[in-house]
GROMACS .gro file of C-alpha atoms in nm:
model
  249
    1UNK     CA    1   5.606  -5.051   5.458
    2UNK     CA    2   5.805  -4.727   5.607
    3UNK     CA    3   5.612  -4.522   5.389
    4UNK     CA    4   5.333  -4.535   5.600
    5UNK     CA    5   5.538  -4.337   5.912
    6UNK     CA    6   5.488  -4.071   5.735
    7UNK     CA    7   5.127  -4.027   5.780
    8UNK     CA    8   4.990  -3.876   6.050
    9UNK     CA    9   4.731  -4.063   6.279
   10UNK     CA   10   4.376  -4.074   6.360
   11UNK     CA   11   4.247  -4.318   6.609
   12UNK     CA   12   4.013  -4.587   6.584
   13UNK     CA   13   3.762  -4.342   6.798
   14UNK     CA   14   3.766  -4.066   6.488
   15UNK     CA   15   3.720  -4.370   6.262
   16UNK     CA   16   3.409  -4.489   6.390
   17UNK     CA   17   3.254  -4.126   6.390
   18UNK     CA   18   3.278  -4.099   6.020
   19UNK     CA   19   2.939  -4.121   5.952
   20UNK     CA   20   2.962  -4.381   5.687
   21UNK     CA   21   2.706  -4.629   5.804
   22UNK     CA   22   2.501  -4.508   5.461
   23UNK     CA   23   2.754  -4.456   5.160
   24UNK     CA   24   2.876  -4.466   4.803
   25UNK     CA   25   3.139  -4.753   4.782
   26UNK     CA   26   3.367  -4.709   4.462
   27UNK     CA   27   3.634  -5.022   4.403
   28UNK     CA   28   3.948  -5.083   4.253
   29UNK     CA   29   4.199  -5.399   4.189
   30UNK     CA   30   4.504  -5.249   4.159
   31UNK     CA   31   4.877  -5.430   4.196
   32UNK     CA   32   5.046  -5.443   4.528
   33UNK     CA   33   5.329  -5.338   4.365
   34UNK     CA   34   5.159  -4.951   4.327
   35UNK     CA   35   5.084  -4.902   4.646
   36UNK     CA   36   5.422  -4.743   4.741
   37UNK     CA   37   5.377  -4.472   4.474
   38UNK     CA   38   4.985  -4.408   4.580
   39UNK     CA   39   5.133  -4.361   4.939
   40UNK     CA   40   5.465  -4.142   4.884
   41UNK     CA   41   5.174  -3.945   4.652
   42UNK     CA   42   4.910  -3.900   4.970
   43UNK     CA   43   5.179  -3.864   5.234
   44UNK     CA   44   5.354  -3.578   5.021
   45UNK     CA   45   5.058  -3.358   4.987
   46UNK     CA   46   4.970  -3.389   5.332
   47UNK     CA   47   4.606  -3.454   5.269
   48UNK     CA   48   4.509  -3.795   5.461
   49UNK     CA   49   4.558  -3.950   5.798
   50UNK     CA   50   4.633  -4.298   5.835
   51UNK     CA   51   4.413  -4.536   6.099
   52UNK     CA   52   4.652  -4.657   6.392
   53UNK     CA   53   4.504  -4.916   6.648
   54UNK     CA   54   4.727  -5.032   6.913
   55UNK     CA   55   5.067  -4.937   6.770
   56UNK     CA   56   4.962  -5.064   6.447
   57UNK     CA   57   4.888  -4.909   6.078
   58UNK     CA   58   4.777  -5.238   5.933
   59UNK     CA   59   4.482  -5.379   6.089
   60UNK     CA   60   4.384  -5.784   5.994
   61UNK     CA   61   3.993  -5.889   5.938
   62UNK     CA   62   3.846  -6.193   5.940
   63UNK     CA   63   3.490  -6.226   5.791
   64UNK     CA   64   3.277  -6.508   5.797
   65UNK     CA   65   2.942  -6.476   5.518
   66UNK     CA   66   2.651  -6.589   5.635
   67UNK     CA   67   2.383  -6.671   5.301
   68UNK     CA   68   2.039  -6.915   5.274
   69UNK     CA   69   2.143  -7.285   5.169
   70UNK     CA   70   1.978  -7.206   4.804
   71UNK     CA   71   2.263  -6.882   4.846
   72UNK     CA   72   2.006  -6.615   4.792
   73UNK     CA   73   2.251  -6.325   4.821
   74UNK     CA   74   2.462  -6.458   4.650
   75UNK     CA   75   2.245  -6.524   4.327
   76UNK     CA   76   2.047  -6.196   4.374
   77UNK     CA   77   2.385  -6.051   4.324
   78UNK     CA   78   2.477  -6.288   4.033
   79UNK     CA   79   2.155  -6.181   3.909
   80UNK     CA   80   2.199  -5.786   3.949
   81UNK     CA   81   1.926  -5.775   4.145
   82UNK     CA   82   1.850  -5.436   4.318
   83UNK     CA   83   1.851  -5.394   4.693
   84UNK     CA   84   2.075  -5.693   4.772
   85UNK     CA   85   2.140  -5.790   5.116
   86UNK     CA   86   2.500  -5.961   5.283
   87UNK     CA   87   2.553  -6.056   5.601
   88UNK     CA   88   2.897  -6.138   5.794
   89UNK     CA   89   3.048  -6.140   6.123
   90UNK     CA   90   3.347  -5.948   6.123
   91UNK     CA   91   3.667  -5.971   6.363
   92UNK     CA   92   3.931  -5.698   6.377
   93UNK     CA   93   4.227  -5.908   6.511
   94UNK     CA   94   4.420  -5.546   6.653
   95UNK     CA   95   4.145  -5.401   6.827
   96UNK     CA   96   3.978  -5.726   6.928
   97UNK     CA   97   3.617  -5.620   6.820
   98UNK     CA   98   3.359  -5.850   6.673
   99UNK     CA   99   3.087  -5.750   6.489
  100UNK     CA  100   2.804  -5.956   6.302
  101UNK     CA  101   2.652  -5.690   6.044
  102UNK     CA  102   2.414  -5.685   5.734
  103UNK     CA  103   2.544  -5.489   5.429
  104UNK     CA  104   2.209  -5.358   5.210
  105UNK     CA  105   2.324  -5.205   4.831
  106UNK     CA  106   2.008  -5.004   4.773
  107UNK     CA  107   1.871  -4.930   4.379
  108UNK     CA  108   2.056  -4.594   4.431
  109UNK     CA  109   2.370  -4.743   4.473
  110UNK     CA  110   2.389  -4.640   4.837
  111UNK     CA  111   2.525  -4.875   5.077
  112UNK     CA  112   2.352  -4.909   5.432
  113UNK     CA  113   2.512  -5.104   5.734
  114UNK     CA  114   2.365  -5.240   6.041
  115UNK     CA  115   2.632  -5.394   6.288
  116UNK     CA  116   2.579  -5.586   6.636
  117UNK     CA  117   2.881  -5.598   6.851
  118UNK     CA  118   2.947  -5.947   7.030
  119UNK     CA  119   3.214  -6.113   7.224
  120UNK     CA  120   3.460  -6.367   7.084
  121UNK     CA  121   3.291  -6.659   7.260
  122UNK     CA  122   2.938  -6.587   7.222
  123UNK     CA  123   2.727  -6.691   6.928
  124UNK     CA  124   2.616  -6.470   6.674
  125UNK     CA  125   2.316  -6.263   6.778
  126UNK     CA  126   2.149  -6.313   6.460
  127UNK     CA  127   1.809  -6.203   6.666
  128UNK     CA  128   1.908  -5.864   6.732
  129UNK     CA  129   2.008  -5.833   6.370
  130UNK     CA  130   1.691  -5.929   6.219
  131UNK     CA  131   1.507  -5.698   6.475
  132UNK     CA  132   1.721  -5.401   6.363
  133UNK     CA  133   1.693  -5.539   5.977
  134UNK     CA  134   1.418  -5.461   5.709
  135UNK     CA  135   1.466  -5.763   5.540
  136UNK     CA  136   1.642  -6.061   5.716
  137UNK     CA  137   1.288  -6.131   5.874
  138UNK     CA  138   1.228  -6.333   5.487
  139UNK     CA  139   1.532  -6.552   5.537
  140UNK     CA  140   1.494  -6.725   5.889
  141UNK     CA  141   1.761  -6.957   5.838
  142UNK     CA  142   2.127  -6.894   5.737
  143UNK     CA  143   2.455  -7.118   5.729
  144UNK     CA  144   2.834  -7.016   5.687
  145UNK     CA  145   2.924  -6.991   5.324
  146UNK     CA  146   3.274  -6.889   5.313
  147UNK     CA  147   3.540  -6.730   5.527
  148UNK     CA  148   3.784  -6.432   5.426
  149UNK     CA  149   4.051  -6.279   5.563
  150UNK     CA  150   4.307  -6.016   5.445
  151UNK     CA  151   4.504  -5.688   5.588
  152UNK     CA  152   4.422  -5.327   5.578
  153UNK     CA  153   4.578  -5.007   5.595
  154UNK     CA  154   4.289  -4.691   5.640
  155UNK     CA  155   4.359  -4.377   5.539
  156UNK     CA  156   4.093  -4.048   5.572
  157UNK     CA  157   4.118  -3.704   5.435
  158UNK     CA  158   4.181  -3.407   5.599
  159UNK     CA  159   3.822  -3.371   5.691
  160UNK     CA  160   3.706  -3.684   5.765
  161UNK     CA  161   3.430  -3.669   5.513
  162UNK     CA  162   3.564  -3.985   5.327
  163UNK     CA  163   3.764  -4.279   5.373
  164UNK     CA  164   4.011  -4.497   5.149
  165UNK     CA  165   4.096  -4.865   5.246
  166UNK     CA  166   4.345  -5.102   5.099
  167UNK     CA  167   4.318  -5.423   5.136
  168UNK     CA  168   4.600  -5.699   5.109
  169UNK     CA  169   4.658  -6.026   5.122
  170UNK     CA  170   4.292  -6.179   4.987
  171UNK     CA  171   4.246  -6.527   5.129
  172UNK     CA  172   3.910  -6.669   5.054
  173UNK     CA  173   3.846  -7.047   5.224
  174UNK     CA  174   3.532  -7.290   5.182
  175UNK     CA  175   3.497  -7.654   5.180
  176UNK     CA  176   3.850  -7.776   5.240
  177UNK     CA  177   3.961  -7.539   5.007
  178UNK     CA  178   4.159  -7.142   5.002
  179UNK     CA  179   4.270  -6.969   4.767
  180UNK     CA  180   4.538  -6.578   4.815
  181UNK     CA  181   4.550  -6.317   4.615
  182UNK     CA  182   4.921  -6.196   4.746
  183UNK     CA  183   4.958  -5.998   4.433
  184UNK     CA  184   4.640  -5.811   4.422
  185UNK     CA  185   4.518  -5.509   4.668
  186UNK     CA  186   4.136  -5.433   4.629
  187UNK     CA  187   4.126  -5.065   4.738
  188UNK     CA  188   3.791  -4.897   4.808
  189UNK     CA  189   3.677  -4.503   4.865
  190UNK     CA  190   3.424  -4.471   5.068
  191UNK     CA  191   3.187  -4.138   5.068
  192UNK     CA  192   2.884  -4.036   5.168
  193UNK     CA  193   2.735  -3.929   4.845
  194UNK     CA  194   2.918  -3.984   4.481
  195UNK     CA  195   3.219  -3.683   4.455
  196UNK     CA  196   3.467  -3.741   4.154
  197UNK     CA  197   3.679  -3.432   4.334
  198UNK     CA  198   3.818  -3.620   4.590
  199UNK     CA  199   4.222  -3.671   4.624
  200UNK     CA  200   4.224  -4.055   4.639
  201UNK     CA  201   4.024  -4.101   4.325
  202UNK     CA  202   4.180  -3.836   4.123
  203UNK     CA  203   4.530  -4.030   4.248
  204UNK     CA  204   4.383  -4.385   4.133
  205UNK     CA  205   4.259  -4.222   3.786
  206UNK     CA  206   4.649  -4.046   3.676
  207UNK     CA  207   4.754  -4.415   3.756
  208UNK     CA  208   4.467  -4.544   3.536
  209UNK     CA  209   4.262  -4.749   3.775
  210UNK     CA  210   3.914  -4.696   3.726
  211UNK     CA  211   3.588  -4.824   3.922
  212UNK     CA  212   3.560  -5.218   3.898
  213UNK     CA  213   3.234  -5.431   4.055
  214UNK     CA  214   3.403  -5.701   4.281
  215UNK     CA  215   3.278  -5.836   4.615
  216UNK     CA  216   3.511  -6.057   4.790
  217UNK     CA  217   3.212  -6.274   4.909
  218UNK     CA  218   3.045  -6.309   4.577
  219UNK     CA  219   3.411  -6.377   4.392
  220UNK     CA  220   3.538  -6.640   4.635
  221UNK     CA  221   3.171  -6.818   4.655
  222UNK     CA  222   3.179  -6.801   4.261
  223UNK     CA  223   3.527  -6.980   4.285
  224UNK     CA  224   3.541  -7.213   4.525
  225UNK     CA  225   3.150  -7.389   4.465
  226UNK     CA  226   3.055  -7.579   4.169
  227UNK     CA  227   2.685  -7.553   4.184
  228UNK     CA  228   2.629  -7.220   4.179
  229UNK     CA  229   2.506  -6.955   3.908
  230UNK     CA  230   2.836  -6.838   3.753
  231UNK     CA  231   2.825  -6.708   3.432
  232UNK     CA  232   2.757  -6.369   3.486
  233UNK     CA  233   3.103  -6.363   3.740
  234UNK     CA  234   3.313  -6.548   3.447
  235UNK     CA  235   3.411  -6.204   3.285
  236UNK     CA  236   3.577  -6.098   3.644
  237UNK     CA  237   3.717  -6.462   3.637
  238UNK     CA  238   3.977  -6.385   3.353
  239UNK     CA  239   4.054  -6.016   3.439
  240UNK     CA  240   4.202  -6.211   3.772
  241UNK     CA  241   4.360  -6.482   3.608
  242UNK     CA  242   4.516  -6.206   3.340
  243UNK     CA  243   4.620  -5.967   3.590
  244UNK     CA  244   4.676  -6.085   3.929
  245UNK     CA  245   4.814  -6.431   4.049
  246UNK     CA  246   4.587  -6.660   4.225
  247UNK     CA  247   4.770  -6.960   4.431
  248UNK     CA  248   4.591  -7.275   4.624
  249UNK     CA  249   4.696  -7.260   4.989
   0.00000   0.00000   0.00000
């Protein structure tokens, strides 16, 4: 994607001190296809930086979810249930970091993050999570639920008080089975507290994209498992099958 040379850099060091640990997450599914005009738009006016990590402007994840056999998270987000917990371990394939972390959506909307960093070949210190956690302590026992991985391109404004990402190439994978989104970028602005006046959401509004509730955990569990509270994720189900194409791989 040349487009993206035209961005200046920030590194992955003026990334992490963002102080986004406790935010206001705002989503989007927009069309691959727009992503070149969103770009040439940012790039033109000069007002965003792009994350570069090794050489790179696209950085690959790979999550694993963690959830309670009954899925607990999963249903208390089904369910619209305030202060909802998540918990993954996260890989960043460029910068070869690992990080197992709980995501907490407070009843203000807020999001709150606690990460753990651990090596590639160690297991997951799910101890040192729960003793930096408020509430993993009530679920002593979790399992892999589903893994996800997909590419992203970070971009920041001028003052590093927010942060965009755009992520591409949605694969979701449980129980034998994946399905890609290769048509489909979920982009995300990320502040510290709720401001309609910032650049990338006035770009996604001219384009008429507006705020969407999706979580790529929640989607892909809602998918890919049978016996699992759905009905309240069917709704999402046919905006993807209308508007983005979902493939078996």
């Amino acid at each position: 994607m040349e487009v993206l040379s035209n961005f200046k850099s920030f590194s992955l060091a003026e990334l992490e001190a963002i102080p986004l640990q406790r935010r206001v997450d705002i989503k989007f599914l927009i069309p691959k296809e727009k992503l070149l005009f969103l770009f040439e738009e940012f790039s033109s006016k000069e007002n965003a930086f792009i994350l570069e990590v090794k050489g790179s402007r696209i950085t690959h994840y790979t999550n694993t979810y963690f959830d309670t056999p009954d899925f607990k998270f999963y249903h208390d987000h089904h369910s619209q249930k305030l202060n909802r917990v998540k918990v993954r371990a996260r890989s960043y394939s460029t910068s070869e970091k690992s990080y197992l972390e709980q995501k907490k959506r407070s009843n203000k909307d807020k999001v709150e993050k606690v990460r753990i960093p651990f090596l590639p070949n160690e297991s997951y210190p799910f101890e040192e999570l729960r003793s930096k956690s408020k509430v993993l302590h009530t679920s002593p026992f979790l399992e892999e639920k589903i893994n996800i991985k997909y590419s992203r391109i970070t971009l920041a404004n001028k003052d590093f008080s927010e942060k965009a990402t755009f992520d591409l190439n949605l694969t979701q994978s449980a129980s034998n089975q994946s399905i890609a989104y290769p048509e489909m970028v979920v982009a995300e602005v990320k502040q510290p507290k709720l401001s309609f006046q910032s650049d990338f959401l006035k770009a996604l509004k001219v384009l008429k994209y507006y705020p969407v509730s999706f979580s790529k955990y929640c989607s892909g569990v809602s998918m890919l498992y049978e016996d699992v509270r759905k009905n309240n994720f069917l709704p999402l189900h046919r905006y993807l099958h209308k508007n983005f194409n979902k493939i078996a791989v």
